[in-house]
Short mmCIF file of C-alpha atoms and ligand atoms in Angstrom, two decimals:
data_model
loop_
_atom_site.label_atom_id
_atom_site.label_comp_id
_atom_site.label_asym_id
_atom_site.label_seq_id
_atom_site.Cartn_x
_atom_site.Cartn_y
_atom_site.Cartn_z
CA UNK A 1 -4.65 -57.97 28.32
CA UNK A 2 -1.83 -55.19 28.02
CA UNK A 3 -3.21 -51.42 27.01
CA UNK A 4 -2.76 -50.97 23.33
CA UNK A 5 0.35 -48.56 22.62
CA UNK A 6 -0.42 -45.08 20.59
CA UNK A 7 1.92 -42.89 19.31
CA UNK A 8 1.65 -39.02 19.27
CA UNK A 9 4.35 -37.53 17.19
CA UNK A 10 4.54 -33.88 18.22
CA UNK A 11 3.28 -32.44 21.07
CA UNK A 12 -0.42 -32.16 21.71
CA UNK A 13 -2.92 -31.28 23.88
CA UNK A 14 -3.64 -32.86 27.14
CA UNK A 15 -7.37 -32.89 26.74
CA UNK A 16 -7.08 -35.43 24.16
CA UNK A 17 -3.94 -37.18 25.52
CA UNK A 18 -5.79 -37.82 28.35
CA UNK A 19 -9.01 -39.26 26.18
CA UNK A 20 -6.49 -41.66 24.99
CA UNK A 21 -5.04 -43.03 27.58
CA UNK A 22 -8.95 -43.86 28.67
CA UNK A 23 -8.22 -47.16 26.55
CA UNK A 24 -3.87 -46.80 25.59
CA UNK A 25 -0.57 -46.00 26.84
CA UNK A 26 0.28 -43.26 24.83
CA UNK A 27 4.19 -41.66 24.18
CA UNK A 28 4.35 -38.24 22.73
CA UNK A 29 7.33 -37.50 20.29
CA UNK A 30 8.55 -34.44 22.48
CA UNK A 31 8.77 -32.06 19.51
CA UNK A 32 7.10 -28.80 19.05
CA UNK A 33 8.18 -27.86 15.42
CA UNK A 34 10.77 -30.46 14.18
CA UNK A 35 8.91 -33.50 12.72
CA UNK A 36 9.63 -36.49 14.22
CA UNK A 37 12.66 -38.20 11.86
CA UNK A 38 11.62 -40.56 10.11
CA UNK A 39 13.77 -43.59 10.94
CA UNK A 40 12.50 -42.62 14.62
CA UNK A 41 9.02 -42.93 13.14
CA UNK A 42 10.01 -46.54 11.33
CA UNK A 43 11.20 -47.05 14.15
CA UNK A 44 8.90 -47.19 16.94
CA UNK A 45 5.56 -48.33 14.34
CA UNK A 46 6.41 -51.60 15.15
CA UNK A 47 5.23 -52.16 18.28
CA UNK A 48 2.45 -49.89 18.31
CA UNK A 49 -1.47 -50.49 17.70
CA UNK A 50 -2.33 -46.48 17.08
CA UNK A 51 -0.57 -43.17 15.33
CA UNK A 52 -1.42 -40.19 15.43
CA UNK A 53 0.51 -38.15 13.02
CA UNK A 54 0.95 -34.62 11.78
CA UNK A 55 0.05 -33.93 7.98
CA UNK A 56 4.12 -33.45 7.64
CA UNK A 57 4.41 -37.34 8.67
CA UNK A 58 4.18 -39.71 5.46
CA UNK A 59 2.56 -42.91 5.89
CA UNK A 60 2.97 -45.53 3.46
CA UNK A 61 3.77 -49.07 2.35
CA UNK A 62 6.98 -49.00 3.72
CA UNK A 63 5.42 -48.02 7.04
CA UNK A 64 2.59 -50.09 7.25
CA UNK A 65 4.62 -53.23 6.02
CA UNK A 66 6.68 -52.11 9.37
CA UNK A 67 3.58 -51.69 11.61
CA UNK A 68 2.52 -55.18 11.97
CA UNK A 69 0.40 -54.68 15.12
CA UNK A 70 -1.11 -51.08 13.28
CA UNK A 71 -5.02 -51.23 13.45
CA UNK A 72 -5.68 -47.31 13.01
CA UNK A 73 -3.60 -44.06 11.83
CA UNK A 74 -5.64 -40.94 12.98
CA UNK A 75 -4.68 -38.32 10.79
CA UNK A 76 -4.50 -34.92 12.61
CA UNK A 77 -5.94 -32.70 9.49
CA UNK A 78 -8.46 -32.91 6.98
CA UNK A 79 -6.28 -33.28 4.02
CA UNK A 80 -4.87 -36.85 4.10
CA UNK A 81 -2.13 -36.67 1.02
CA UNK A 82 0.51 -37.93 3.22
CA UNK A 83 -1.06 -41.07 3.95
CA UNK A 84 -1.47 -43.67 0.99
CA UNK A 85 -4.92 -44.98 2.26
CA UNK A 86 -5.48 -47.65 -0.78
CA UNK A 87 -2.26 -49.11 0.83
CA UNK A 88 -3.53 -48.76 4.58
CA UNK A 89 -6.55 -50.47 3.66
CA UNK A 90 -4.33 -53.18 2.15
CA UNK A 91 -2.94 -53.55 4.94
CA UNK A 92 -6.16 -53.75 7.19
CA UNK A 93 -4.98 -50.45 8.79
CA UNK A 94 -7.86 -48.09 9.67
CA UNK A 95 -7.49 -44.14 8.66
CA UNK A 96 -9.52 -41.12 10.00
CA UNK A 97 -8.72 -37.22 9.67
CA UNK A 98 -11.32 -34.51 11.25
CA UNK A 99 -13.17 -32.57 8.85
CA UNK A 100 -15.87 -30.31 9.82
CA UNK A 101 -14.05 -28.68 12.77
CA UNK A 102 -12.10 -26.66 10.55
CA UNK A 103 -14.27 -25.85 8.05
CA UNK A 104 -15.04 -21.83 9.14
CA UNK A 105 -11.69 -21.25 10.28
CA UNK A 106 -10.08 -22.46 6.97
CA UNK A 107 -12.77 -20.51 4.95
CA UNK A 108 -12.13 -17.53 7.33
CA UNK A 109 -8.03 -17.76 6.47
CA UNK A 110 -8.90 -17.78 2.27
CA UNK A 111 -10.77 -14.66 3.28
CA UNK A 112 -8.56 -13.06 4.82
CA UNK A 113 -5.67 -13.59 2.46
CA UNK A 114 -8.47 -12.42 -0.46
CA UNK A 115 -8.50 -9.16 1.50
CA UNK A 116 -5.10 -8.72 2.46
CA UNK A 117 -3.55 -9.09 -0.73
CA UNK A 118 -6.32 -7.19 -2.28
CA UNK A 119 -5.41 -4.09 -0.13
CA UNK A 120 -2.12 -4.99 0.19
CA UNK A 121 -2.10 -5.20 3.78
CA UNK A 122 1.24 -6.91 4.50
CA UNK A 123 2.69 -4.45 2.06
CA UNK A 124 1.07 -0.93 3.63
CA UNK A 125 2.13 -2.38 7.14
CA UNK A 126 5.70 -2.79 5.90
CA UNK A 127 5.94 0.63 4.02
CA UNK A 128 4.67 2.73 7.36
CA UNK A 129 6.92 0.55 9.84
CA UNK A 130 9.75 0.89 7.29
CA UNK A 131 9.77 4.88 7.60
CA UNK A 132 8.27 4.98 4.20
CA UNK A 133 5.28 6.69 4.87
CA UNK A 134 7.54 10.42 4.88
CA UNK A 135 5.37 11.79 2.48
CA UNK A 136 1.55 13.18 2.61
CA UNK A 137 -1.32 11.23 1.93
CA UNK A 138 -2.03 11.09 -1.90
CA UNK A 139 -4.85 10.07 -3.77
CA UNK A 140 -2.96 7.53 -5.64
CA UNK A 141 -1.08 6.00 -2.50
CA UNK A 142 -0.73 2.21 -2.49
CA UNK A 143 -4.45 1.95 -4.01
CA UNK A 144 -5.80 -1.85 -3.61
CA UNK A 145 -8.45 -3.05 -5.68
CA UNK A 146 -12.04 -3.69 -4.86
CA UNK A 147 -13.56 -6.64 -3.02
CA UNK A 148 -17.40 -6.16 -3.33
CA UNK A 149 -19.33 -6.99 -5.98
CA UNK A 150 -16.28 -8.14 -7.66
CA UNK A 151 -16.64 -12.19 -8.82
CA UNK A 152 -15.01 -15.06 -7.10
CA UNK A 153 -14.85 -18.28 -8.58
CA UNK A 154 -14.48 -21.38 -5.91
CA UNK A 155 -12.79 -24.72 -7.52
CA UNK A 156 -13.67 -27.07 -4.90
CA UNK A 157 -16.94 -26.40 -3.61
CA UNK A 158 -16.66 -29.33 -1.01
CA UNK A 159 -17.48 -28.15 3.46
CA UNK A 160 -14.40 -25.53 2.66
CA UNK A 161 -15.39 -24.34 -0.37
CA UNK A 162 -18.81 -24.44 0.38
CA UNK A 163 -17.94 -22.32 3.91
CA UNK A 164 -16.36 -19.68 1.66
CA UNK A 165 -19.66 -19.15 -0.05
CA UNK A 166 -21.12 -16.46 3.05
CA UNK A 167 -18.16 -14.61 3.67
CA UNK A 168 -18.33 -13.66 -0.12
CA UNK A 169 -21.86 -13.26 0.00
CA UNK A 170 -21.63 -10.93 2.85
CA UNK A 171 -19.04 -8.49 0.10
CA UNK A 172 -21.92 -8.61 -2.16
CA UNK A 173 -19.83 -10.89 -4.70
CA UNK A 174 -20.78 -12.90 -7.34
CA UNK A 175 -19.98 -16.73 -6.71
CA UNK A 176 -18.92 -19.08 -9.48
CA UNK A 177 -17.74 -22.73 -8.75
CA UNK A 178 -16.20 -25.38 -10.47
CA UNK A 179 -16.17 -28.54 -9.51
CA UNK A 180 -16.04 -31.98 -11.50
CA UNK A 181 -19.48 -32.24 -11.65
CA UNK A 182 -22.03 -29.74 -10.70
CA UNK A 183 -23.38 -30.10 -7.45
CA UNK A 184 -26.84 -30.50 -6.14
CA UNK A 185 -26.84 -27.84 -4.02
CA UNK A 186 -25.61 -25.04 -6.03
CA UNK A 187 -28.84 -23.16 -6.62
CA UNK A 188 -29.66 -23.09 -3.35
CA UNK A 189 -26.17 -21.92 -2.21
CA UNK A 190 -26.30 -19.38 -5.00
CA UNK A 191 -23.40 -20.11 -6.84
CA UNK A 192 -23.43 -20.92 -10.22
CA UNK A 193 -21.22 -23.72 -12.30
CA UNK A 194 -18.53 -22.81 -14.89
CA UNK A 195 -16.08 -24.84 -16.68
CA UNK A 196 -12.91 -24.46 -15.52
CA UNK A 197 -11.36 -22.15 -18.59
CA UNK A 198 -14.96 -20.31 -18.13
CA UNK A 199 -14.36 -19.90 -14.28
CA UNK A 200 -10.72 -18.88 -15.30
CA UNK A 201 -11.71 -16.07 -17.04
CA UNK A 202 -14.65 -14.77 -15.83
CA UNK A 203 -13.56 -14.51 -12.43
CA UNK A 204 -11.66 -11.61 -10.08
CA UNK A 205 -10.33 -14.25 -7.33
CA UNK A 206 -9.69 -17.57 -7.48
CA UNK A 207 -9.97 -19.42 -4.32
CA UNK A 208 -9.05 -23.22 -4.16
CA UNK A 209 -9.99 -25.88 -2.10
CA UNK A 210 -9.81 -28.91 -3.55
CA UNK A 211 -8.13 -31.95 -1.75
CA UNK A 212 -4.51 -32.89 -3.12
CA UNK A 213 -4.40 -35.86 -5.55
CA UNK A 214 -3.48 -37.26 -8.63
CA UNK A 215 -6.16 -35.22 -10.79
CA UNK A 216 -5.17 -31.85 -8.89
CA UNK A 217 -1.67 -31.72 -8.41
CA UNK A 218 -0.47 -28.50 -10.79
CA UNK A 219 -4.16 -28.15 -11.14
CA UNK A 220 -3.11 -24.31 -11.57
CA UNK A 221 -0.13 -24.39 -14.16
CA UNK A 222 1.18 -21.98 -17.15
CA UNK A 223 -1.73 -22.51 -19.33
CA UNK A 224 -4.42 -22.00 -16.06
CA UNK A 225 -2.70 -18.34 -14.72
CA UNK A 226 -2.71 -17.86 -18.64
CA UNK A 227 -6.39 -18.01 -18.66
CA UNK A 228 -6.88 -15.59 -15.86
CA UNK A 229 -7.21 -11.69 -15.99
CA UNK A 230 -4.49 -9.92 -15.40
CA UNK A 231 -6.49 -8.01 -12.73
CA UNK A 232 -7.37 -11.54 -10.90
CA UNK A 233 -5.88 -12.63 -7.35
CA UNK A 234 -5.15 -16.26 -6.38
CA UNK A 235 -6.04 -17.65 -3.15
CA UNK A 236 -4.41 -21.10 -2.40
CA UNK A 237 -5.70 -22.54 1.35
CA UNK A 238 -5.76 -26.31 0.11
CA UNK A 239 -2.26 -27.81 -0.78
CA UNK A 240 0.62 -25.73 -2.63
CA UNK A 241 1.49 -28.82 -5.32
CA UNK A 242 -2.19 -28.12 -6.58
CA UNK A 243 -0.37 -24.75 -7.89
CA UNK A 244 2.57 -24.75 -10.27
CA UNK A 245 5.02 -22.76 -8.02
CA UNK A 246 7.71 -22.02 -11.01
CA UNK A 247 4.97 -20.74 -12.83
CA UNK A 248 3.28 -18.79 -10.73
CA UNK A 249 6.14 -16.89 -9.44
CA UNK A 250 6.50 -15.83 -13.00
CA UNK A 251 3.16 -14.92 -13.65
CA UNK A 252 3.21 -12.70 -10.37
CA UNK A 253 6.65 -11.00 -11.33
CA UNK A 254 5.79 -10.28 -15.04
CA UNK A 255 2.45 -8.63 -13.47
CA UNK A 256 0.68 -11.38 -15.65
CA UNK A 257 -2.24 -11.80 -12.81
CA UNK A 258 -2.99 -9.11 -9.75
CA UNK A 259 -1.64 -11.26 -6.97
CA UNK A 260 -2.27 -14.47 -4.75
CA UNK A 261 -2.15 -14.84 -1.21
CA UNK A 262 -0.86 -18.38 -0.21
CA UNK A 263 -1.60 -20.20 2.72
CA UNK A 264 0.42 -23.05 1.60
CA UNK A 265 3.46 -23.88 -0.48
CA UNK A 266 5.52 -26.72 -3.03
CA UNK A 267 7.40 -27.26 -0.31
CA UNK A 268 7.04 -27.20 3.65
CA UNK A 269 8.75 -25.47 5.23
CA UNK A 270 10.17 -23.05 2.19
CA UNK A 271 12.87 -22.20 1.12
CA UNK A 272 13.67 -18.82 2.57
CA UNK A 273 15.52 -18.17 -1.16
CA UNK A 274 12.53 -18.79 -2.52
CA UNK A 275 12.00 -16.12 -5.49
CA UNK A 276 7.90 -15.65 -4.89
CA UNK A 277 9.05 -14.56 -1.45
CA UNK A 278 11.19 -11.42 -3.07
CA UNK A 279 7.53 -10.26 -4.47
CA UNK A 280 5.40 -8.03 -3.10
CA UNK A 281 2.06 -9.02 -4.90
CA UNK A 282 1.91 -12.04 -2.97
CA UNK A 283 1.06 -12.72 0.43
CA UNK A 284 2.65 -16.20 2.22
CA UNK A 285 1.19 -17.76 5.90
CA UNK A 286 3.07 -21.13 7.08
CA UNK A 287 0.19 -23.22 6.41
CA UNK A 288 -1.79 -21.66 9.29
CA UNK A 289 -5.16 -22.52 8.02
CA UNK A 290 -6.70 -24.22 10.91
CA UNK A 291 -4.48 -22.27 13.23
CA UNK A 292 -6.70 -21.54 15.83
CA UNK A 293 -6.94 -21.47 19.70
CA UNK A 294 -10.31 -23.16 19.61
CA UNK A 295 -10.63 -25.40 16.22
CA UNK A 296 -6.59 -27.35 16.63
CA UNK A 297 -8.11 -28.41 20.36
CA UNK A 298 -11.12 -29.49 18.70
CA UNK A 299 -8.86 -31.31 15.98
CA UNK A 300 -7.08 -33.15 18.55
CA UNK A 301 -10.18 -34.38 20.18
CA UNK A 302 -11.58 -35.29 16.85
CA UNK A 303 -8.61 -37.15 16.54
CA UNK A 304 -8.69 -38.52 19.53
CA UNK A 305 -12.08 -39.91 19.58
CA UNK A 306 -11.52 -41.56 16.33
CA UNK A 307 -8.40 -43.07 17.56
CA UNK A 308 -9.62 -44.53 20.94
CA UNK A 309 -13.13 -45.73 18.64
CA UNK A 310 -10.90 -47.70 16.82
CA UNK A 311 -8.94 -48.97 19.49
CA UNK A 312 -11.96 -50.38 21.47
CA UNK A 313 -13.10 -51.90 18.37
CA UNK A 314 -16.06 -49.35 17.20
CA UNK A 315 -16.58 -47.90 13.60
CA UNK A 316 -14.31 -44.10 13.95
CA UNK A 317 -16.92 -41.46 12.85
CA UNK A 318 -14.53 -40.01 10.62
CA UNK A 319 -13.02 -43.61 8.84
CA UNK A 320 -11.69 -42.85 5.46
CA UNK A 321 -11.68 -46.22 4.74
CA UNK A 322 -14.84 -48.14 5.51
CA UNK A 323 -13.87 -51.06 3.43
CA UNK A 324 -10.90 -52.12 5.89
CA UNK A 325 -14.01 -53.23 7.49
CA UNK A 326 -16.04 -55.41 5.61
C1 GLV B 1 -4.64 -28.81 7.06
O1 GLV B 1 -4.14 -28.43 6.05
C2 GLV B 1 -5.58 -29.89 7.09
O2 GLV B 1 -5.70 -30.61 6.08
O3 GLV B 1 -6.21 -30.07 8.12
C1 GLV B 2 -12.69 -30.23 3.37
O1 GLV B 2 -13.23 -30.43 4.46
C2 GLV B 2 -13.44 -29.97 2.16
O2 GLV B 2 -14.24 -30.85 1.80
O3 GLV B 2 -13.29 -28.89 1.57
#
């Protein structure tokens, strides 16, 4: 019987090239930063039995009507809004991402935009390289605002949100968390549940890490920022269409809350026009979350395993979509 065929569509890592082609033939799209076009993409699905895309690849119907041989997509990221899995299941098409490997590092990025943009950091490293800093130290010199003690409320308190909860803990802060329903666990993490105008209100960051859907996109709109106090910082490290852009900008130019710190945007890559970019209260990262030496190799050999698993006919560990399967 021929090796199954797998396509990579940016460059990877050998380690887990190499796991694959333990049971494929695998062809890399030789791109570092472009995405692979997609007619290349519609392309070259049909004759293959396993992708492995990048969260900037969409798969759906029109893709998996094209992918007759398809029998598993292995998403390389948690967050899986750019594959339609309802319509991958439809189409008998396994999907896996790889949660759990990311979980610190992602909680340690929302922290460390919570403290940069509460001290300013990006800002004070620009004024002293800038040949600002002429004058003497003052009291009142580019004064930040407090982290400990202060409260932060988490909406999302899934592995990321959760993972947020001891890095707060460790500033002495007081935890809130919203999530649909309350969960089980909260007493024992030591959060406590708020509605989300309560959580709005009561708290001094915002940090959100819910997964992007229907029910959360613009999540954070007019009437949300609204609710907020005009001291409060937003932290975004989940997907930017949960947050109204437009109206966030405007809340962060008319001073309306203290800042956010973004890890992720509307639109990927942005616009370098981009008006929240002309602001100083907020702090932008290209969607760096995971962007670590040690967690994206052990992304691509989660993604790897739960490709080849599903090529030799075994249950992925991380299937999305158990029911393909029944
Ligand atoms: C990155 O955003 C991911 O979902 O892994
Ligand atoms: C992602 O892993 C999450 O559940 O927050």
């Amino acid at each position: 019987m021929p090796k199954p065929k797998v396509l990579v569509t940016r460059k990877f890592f050998d380690e887990a090239i190499d796991l694959i082609k333990t049971v494929a033939d695998v062809e890399i799209y030789p791109s570092e930063e472009d995405p692979i076009p997609r007619e290349v993409l519609l392309d070259k699905v049909q004759d293959i039995d396993g992708l492995l895309p990048m969260l900037t690849d969409r798969v759906d119907q029109t893709l998996l009507d094209r992918g007759k041989r398809l029998k598993v997509v292995s998403n390389y990221a948690v967050g899986y809004n750019n594959i339609d899995v309802n319509e991958a299941t439809k189409h008998g098409v396994m999907v896996t991402n790889t949660p759990d490997v990311l979980t610190d590092t992602t909680a340690d990025c929302a922290f460390m935009l919570l403290m940069a943009i509460s001290r300013r950091l990006v800002e004070v490293d620009k004024f002293v390289r800038e040949g600002k800093w002429v004058k003497a130290w003052g009291p009142k010199m580019l004064l930040g605002s407090d982290i400990t003690g202060k409260t932060l409320g988490i909406i999302g308190l899934g592995r990321i949100g959760k993972a947020v909860v001891p890095r707060a803990k460790g500033f002495n802060m007081k935890i809130l968390y919203h999530n649909r329903n309350p969960d089980p666990e909260a007493e024992k993490l030591g959060v406590e549940y708020r509605s989300m105008d309560e959580i709005l209100a009561e708290s001094d960051y915002i940090s959100l890490h819910v997964p992007l859907n229907d029910n959360t996109k613009h999540l954070i709109g007019k009437p949300e920022l609204k609710k907020m106090k005009k001291t409060a910082y937003l932290i975004n490290t989940s997907r930017g269409p949960v947050v109204d852009e437009n109206a966030l900008t405007k809340a962060l130019k008319e001073n309306r809350i203290a800042g956010a710190g973004l890890d992720v945007l509307y639109e990927e890559p942005t616009n370098p026009k981009n008006p929240l970019l002309k602001l100083d209260n907020v702090i932008v990262a290209p969607h760096i979350g995971s962007a670590t030496i040690e967690t994206r190799l052990a992304m691509a050999m989660k993604a790897a395993t739960n490709l080849t698993a599903a090529l030799k006919g075994e249950q992925p560990p991380d299937l999305l979509n158990p029911e393909v399967l029944w």
